[in-house]
Amino acid sequence: MDLKDKTVICSGKIRPVAIAYLQDKVTLKSWQQRGRVPEEQWNAWLQEADALYSAGNIRIDEKLLQKAPKLRVVAQSSVGYDNIDVEACHARSVKIGNTPGVLVNAVADIAYGLLIDTARGIVRGHLHTKNGLWGERKAMGLGVDLYNKTLGVVGFGDIGSAIAKRAQASGMRVIYHNRSRRLNDAALGARYVSWEELLKTSDFIAVAVTLNPSTKGLFNEAAFAAMKDGVRFVNISRGKVVDTDALYEALKSGKVAAAGLDVTEPEPLPGDHPLLTLPNITVTPHMASATEETRDEMALVTAQNIVAALSGQPMLAQVK
Ligand code: DGY
């Protein structure tokens, strides 16, 4: 189908693989410079857009939709789509695509890295060395083993189960809590438990839920209080799932022995944020999917979602 009369606009810099895929098929307006598209230009693009390639975390809501009368497709270049008002899009028959699947392994690797870091203090060890303390008798203290410990995974979709697999390689027992029990959990070597049991019995907790009204602020003061003393906590999902102040207090008191976060609230986390004054936390800048291969695959799926939707075909992944 000839889609050259369809205009696809991009909210930020996109990968060459997506440009190569799109440029011969549609009329592409992409901003390949640093930062956001200048507002005047963006507003003019919105007027013409049939599809929007959402790169970066722009808010897609009624306000934006009103400026884009022809828009029929929003393709989000990530698995998470909490920046999109799904109801507002669907009310205007705007289809939404995203990129699950292709980023599972990259994200699970970062979760596993942070899990090991909460046990062993790898980043802290690096800073210890860098600060010239290795040769001085400044002890770092001991870590703990992953082996024979219980990992509680909250949110047991593809990413949660990929984290479980990695933890099992370190000899961990895996329990999980999810909206519903996974039919194949025995094959995945994981046991479904209640929310309360997970909090009470996990030595480590890894969070892989999507952000929605029922998970927003899920890890609050009460949740941290219900955890085992000295639990270690990893979040690779969305920062808003965790009450940042409650986590700060739990880390400060030692209730949570260590945390590893790839996502925070707010994002970006300012360099002088109180969380970063704590010795028992590692924060990475929402980089879990940031590998060459994964970002290329995400870009390609995003581009393919656009072309499929504009051609009236099913998208590779559609948000319903
Ligand atoms: C996603 O795809 O939602 C991830 O958070 C990106 O790293």
Coordinates of C-alpha atoms and ligand atoms in Angstrom, one line a residue:
M1 CA 0.0 0.0 0.0
D2 CA 1.3 3.5 -0.9
L3 CA 1.5 5.5 2.3
K4 CA 3.5 8.4 0.9
D5 CA 0.6 10.7 1.6
K6 CA 0.8 9.8 5.3
T7 CA 2.8 12.0 7.6
V8 CA 4.7 10.5 10.4
I9 CA 6.2 12.8 13.0
C10 CA 8.8 12.0 15.6
S11 CA 9.0 13.6 19.0
G12 CA 12.7 13.2 19.3
K13 CA 15.9 11.7 17.8
I14 CA 15.2 8.2 16.4
R15 CA 17.5 5.4 15.5
P16 CA 18.8 5.1 11.9
V17 CA 17.2 1.7 11.5
A18 CA 13.8 3.3 12.0
I19 CA 14.6 6.1 9.6
A20 CA 15.7 3.6 7.0
Y21 CA 12.5 1.6 7.5
L22 CA 10.2 4.6 7.4
Q23 CA 11.7 7.0 4.9
D24 CA 10.7 5.3 1.7
K25 CA 7.3 4.3 2.9
V26 CA 5.8 7.5 4.4
T27 CA 6.5 11.2 4.6
L28 CA 8.8 11.4 7.6
K29 CA 9.4 14.4 9.8
S30 CA 12.0 13.7 12.4
W31 CA 14.1 15.8 14.6
Q32 CA 17.7 14.4 14.6
Q33 CA 19.2 17.1 16.8
R34 CA 19.6 17.0 20.5
G35 CA 16.7 18.1 22.7
R36 CA 13.1 18.6 21.8
V37 CA 11.6 19.8 18.5
P38 CA 11.1 23.6 18.8
E39 CA 7.5 24.2 19.9
E40 CA 6.4 26.2 16.9
Q41 CA 7.7 23.5 14.5
W42 CA 6.2 20.8 16.7
N43 CA 2.7 22.4 16.6
A44 CA 2.9 22.7 12.8
W45 CA 3.9 19.0 12.5
L46 CA 1.1 18.0 14.8
Q47 CA -1.4 19.6 12.5
E48 CA -0.3 17.4 9.6
A49 CA 0.5 14.2 11.5
D50 CA -1.2 10.9 10.7
A51 CA 1.1 9.0 13.1
L52 CA 3.3 10.0 15.9
Y53 CA 6.5 8.1 16.8
S54 CA 6.9 8.8 20.5
A55 CA 10.6 8.8 21.3
G56 CA 11.4 10.1 24.7
N57 CA 8.9 10.7 27.4
I58 CA 6.4 13.2 25.9
R59 CA 3.0 13.5 27.4
I60 CA 0.3 12.4 24.9
D61 CA -3.0 13.6 26.2
E62 CA -6.1 15.4 25.2
K63 CA -4.2 18.7 24.9
L64 CA -1.8 17.2 22.4
L65 CA -4.6 15.3 20.6
Q66 CA -6.5 18.5 20.1
K67 CA -3.6 19.9 18.1
A68 CA -3.4 16.8 15.9
P69 CA -6.7 16.5 14.1
K70 CA -5.6 13.8 11.6
L71 CA -3.7 11.6 14.1
R72 CA -4.6 7.9 13.9
V73 CA -1.6 6.2 15.4
V74 CA 0.7 6.8 18.4
A75 CA 3.7 4.4 18.5
Q76 CA 5.5 4.4 21.8
S77 CA 9.2 3.3 21.6
S78 CA 9.1 1.5 24.9
V79 CA 7.1 -1.1 26.7
G80 CA 5.8 1.4 29.3
Y81 CA 3.2 3.9 28.1
D82 CA 2.3 5.7 31.3
N83 CA 3.0 9.0 29.4
I84 CA 0.0 8.3 27.2
D85 CA -3.6 9.0 28.2
V86 CA -4.9 5.7 26.7
E87 CA -8.6 6.6 27.2
A88 CA -8.2 10.0 25.5
C89 CA -6.5 8.3 22.5
H90 CA -9.1 5.6 22.2
A91 CA -11.9 8.1 22.5
R92 CA -10.5 9.7 19.3
S93 CA -9.9 6.3 17.6
V94 CA -6.1 6.8 17.9
K95 CA -4.4 3.4 18.0
I96 CA -1.4 2.9 20.4
G97 CA 1.5 0.6 19.8
N98 CA 4.4 -0.2 22.1
T99 CA 7.5 -2.5 22.2
P100 CA 7.2 -5.4 24.7
G101 CA 9.2 -8.5 24.1
V102 CA 12.3 -7.1 22.4
L103 CA 13.6 -5.4 25.6
V104 CA 13.0 -8.3 28.1
N105 CA 16.6 -9.6 28.3
A106 CA 18.2 -6.2 28.4
V107 CA 16.0 -5.0 31.2
A108 CA 16.3 -8.3 33.1
D109 CA 20.1 -8.0 32.9
I110 CA 20.1 -4.6 34.6
A111 CA 17.7 -5.9 37.3
Y112 CA 20.1 -8.8 37.9
G113 CA 23.1 -6.5 38.0
L114 CA 21.3 -4.3 40.5
L115 CA 20.3 -7.3 42.5
I116 CA 23.9 -8.5 42.8
D117 CA 25.0 -4.9 43.6
T118 CA 22.5 -4.7 46.5
A119 CA 24.1 -7.9 47.9
R120 CA 27.7 -7.2 47.2
G121 CA 28.2 -3.4 46.9
I122 CA 30.0 -3.5 43.5
V123 CA 29.4 0.2 42.9
R124 CA 30.4 1.1 46.5
G125 CA 33.5 -1.0 46.1
H126 CA 34.4 0.9 43.0
L127 CA 34.0 4.2 44.8
H128 CA 36.0 2.9 47.7
T129 CA 38.9 2.1 45.4
K130 CA 38.5 5.3 43.4
N131 CA 38.6 7.3 46.6
G132 CA 41.9 5.8 47.5
L133 CA 40.6 3.8 50.5
W134 CA 41.7 0.3 49.3
G135 CA 45.1 0.5 50.9
E136 CA 43.9 2.3 54.0
R137 CA 42.3 0.2 56.6
K138 CA 38.8 1.5 55.9
A139 CA 36.7 -1.6 55.8
M140 CA 33.8 -1.7 53.4
G141 CA 31.9 -4.3 55.5
L142 CA 30.7 -7.7 54.2
G143 CA 28.1 -8.4 51.6
V144 CA 25.6 -11.3 51.6
D145 CA 25.2 -14.2 49.2
L146 CA 22.4 -14.5 46.7
Y147 CA 22.7 -18.3 47.0
N148 CA 20.0 -19.9 49.0
K149 CA 18.1 -16.7 49.5
T150 CA 14.5 -15.9 48.6
L151 CA 13.8 -13.4 45.8
G152 CA 10.3 -12.0 45.7
V153 CA 9.4 -10.7 42.2
V154 CA 6.5 -8.3 42.1
G155 CA 4.9 -8.3 38.6
F156 CA 5.6 -11.6 36.9
G157 CA 5.3 -10.8 33.2
D158 CA 8.0 -11.5 30.7
I159 CA 10.5 -9.3 32.5
G160 CA 9.7 -10.6 35.9
S161 CA 10.1 -14.2 34.8
A162 CA 13.4 -13.3 33.0
I163 CA 14.7 -11.8 36.3
A164 CA 13.7 -15.1 38.0
K165 CA 15.6 -17.2 35.6
R166 CA 18.8 -15.1 36.2
A167 CA 18.3 -15.3 40.0
Q168 CA 17.9 -19.1 39.8
A169 CA 21.3 -19.3 38.1
S170 CA 22.7 -17.8 41.4
G171 CA 20.8 -20.5 43.4
M172 CA 18.0 -18.3 44.6
R173 CA 14.5 -19.5 45.5
V174 CA 11.9 -17.4 43.6
I175 CA 8.5 -16.5 44.8
Y176 CA 6.3 -14.0 43.0
H177 CA 3.2 -11.9 43.3
N178 CA 1.2 -10.9 40.3
R179 CA -2.4 -9.7 39.4
S180 CA -3.1 -13.3 38.7
R181 CA -1.2 -16.6 39.0
R182 CA 0.9 -17.6 36.0
L183 CA -0.3 -20.9 34.6
N184 CA 3.3 -22.0 33.8
D185 CA 4.8 -20.9 37.1
A186 CA 6.0 -24.5 38.0
A187 CA 7.9 -24.7 34.7
L188 CA 9.4 -21.3 35.6
G189 CA 10.4 -22.6 39.0
A190 CA 8.6 -19.9 40.8
R191 CA 5.9 -20.1 43.5
Y192 CA 2.9 -17.7 43.6
V193 CA 2.4 -16.1 47.0
S194 CA 0.1 -13.4 48.4
W195 CA 1.4 -9.8 48.6
E196 CA 1.7 -10.1 52.4
E197 CA 3.7 -13.3 52.2
L198 CA 6.0 -11.9 49.6
L199 CA 6.8 -8.9 51.7
K200 CA 7.3 -11.0 54.9
T201 CA 9.5 -13.7 53.5
S202 CA 11.6 -12.2 50.7
D203 CA 15.3 -11.5 51.4
F204 CA 15.4 -9.6 48.1
I205 CA 12.5 -7.9 46.3
A206 CA 12.6 -7.1 42.5
V207 CA 9.8 -4.9 41.1
A208 CA 8.7 -5.4 37.5
V209 CA 5.1 -4.2 37.5
T210 CA 3.5 -1.8 35.0
L211 CA 2.5 1.6 36.4
N212 CA -1.2 1.9 36.7
P213 CA -3.6 3.2 39.4
S214 CA -3.4 0.0 41.4
T215 CA 0.5 0.0 41.4
K216 CA 1.1 3.7 41.9
G217 CA 2.6 4.2 45.4
L218 CA 2.4 0.4 46.0
F219 CA 5.7 0.4 47.9
N220 CA 4.7 2.9 50.7
E221 CA 5.6 3.1 54.3
A222 CA 3.3 0.2 55.3
A223 CA 4.8 -2.0 52.6
F224 CA 8.4 -1.3 53.7
A225 CA 7.4 -1.9 57.3
A226 CA 5.9 -5.3 56.4
M227 CA 9.2 -6.4 54.8
K228 CA 11.9 -8.5 56.5
D229 CA 14.5 -6.5 58.3
G230 CA 17.5 -6.0 56.1
V231 CA 15.7 -6.8 52.8
R232 CA 17.3 -5.7 49.6
F233 CA 15.2 -3.9 47.0
V234 CA 15.4 -3.5 43.3
N235 CA 13.1 -1.4 41.0
I236 CA 13.3 -1.5 37.2
S237 CA 9.7 -0.7 36.5
R238 CA 8.6 2.9 37.1
G239 CA 9.6 5.3 39.8
K240 CA 6.0 6.2 40.8
V241 CA 5.5 2.6 42.0
V242 CA 7.6 3.5 45.0
D243 CA 7.0 6.3 47.6
T244 CA 10.5 7.8 47.4
D245 CA 10.3 9.3 51.0
A246 CA 9.3 6.0 52.4
L247 CA 12.2 4.3 50.7
Y248 CA 14.6 7.0 51.9
E249 CA 13.5 6.4 55.5
A250 CA 13.7 2.6 55.2
L251 CA 17.2 2.8 53.7
K252 CA 18.3 5.3 56.4
S253 CA 17.0 3.1 59.2
G254 CA 18.5 -0.1 57.7
K255 CA 15.1 -1.7 57.4
V256 CA 16.0 -1.9 53.7
A257 CA 19.7 -2.9 53.8
A258 CA 20.3 -1.7 50.2
A259 CA 18.4 -0.6 47.1
G260 CA 19.2 -0.6 43.4
L261 CA 17.0 1.6 41.2
D262 CA 16.9 2.1 37.5
V263 CA 13.8 4.2 37.8
T264 CA 13.0 7.0 40.3
E265 CA 10.4 9.6 41.2
P266 CA 11.2 12.2 40.1
E267 CA 13.0 11.5 36.8
P268 CA 15.6 12.6 36.1
L269 CA 16.7 12.3 39.8
P270 CA 18.7 15.5 40.6
G271 CA 22.3 14.9 41.6
D272 CA 21.7 16.5 45.0
H273 CA 18.6 14.4 45.8
P274 CA 18.6 13.1 49.4
L275 CA 18.5 9.5 48.2
L276 CA 21.9 9.9 46.7
T277 CA 23.4 10.9 50.0
L278 CA 22.8 7.4 51.3
P279 CA 25.6 4.9 51.2
N280 CA 23.4 1.9 50.6
I281 CA 21.8 2.8 47.2
T282 CA 22.8 2.5 43.6
V283 CA 20.8 4.5 41.1
T284 CA 21.1 4.2 37.3
P285 CA 19.5 6.7 34.9
H286 CA 16.6 4.6 33.5
M287 CA 18.9 2.8 31.2
A288 CA 17.6 -0.8 31.4
S289 CA 16.8 -1.1 27.7
A290 CA 19.8 1.0 26.6
T291 CA 21.8 -1.4 24.5
E292 CA 22.6 -1.0 20.8
E293 CA 20.7 -4.1 19.9
T294 CA 17.7 -3.6 22.0
R295 CA 17.3 0.0 21.1
D296 CA 17.5 -0.9 17.4
E297 CA 14.8 -3.6 17.9
M298 CA 12.6 -1.2 19.8
A299 CA 13.0 1.4 17.1
L300 CA 12.2 -1.1 14.4
V301 CA 9.1 -2.4 16.2
T302 CA 7.9 1.2 16.6
A303 CA 8.4 1.9 12.9
Q304 CA 6.7 -1.4 12.0
N305 CA 3.8 -0.6 14.3
I306 CA 3.2 2.7 12.5
V307 CA 3.3 1.2 9.0
A308 CA 1.1 -1.7 10.0
A309 CA -1.5 0.6 11.6
L310 CA -1.5 3.1 8.7
S311 CA -2.0 0.1 6.3
G312 CA -4.9 -1.2 8.3
Q313 CA -3.0 -4.2 9.4
P314 CA -2.6 -5.5 13.0
M315 CA 0.3 -3.9 14.9
L316 CA 3.1 -6.1 16.2
A317 CA 2.1 -4.9 19.7
Q318 CA -1.0 -2.8 20.4
V319 CA -2.1 -1.3 23.7
K320 CA -5.8 -2.2 24.1
Ligands
DGY1 C1 10.4 0.8 28.8 O1 10.4 0.4 27.7 O2 9.3 1.1 29.3 C2 11.6 0.9 29.6 O3 11.4 1.5 30.8 C3 12.6 1.7 28.8 O4 13.9 1.5 29.4

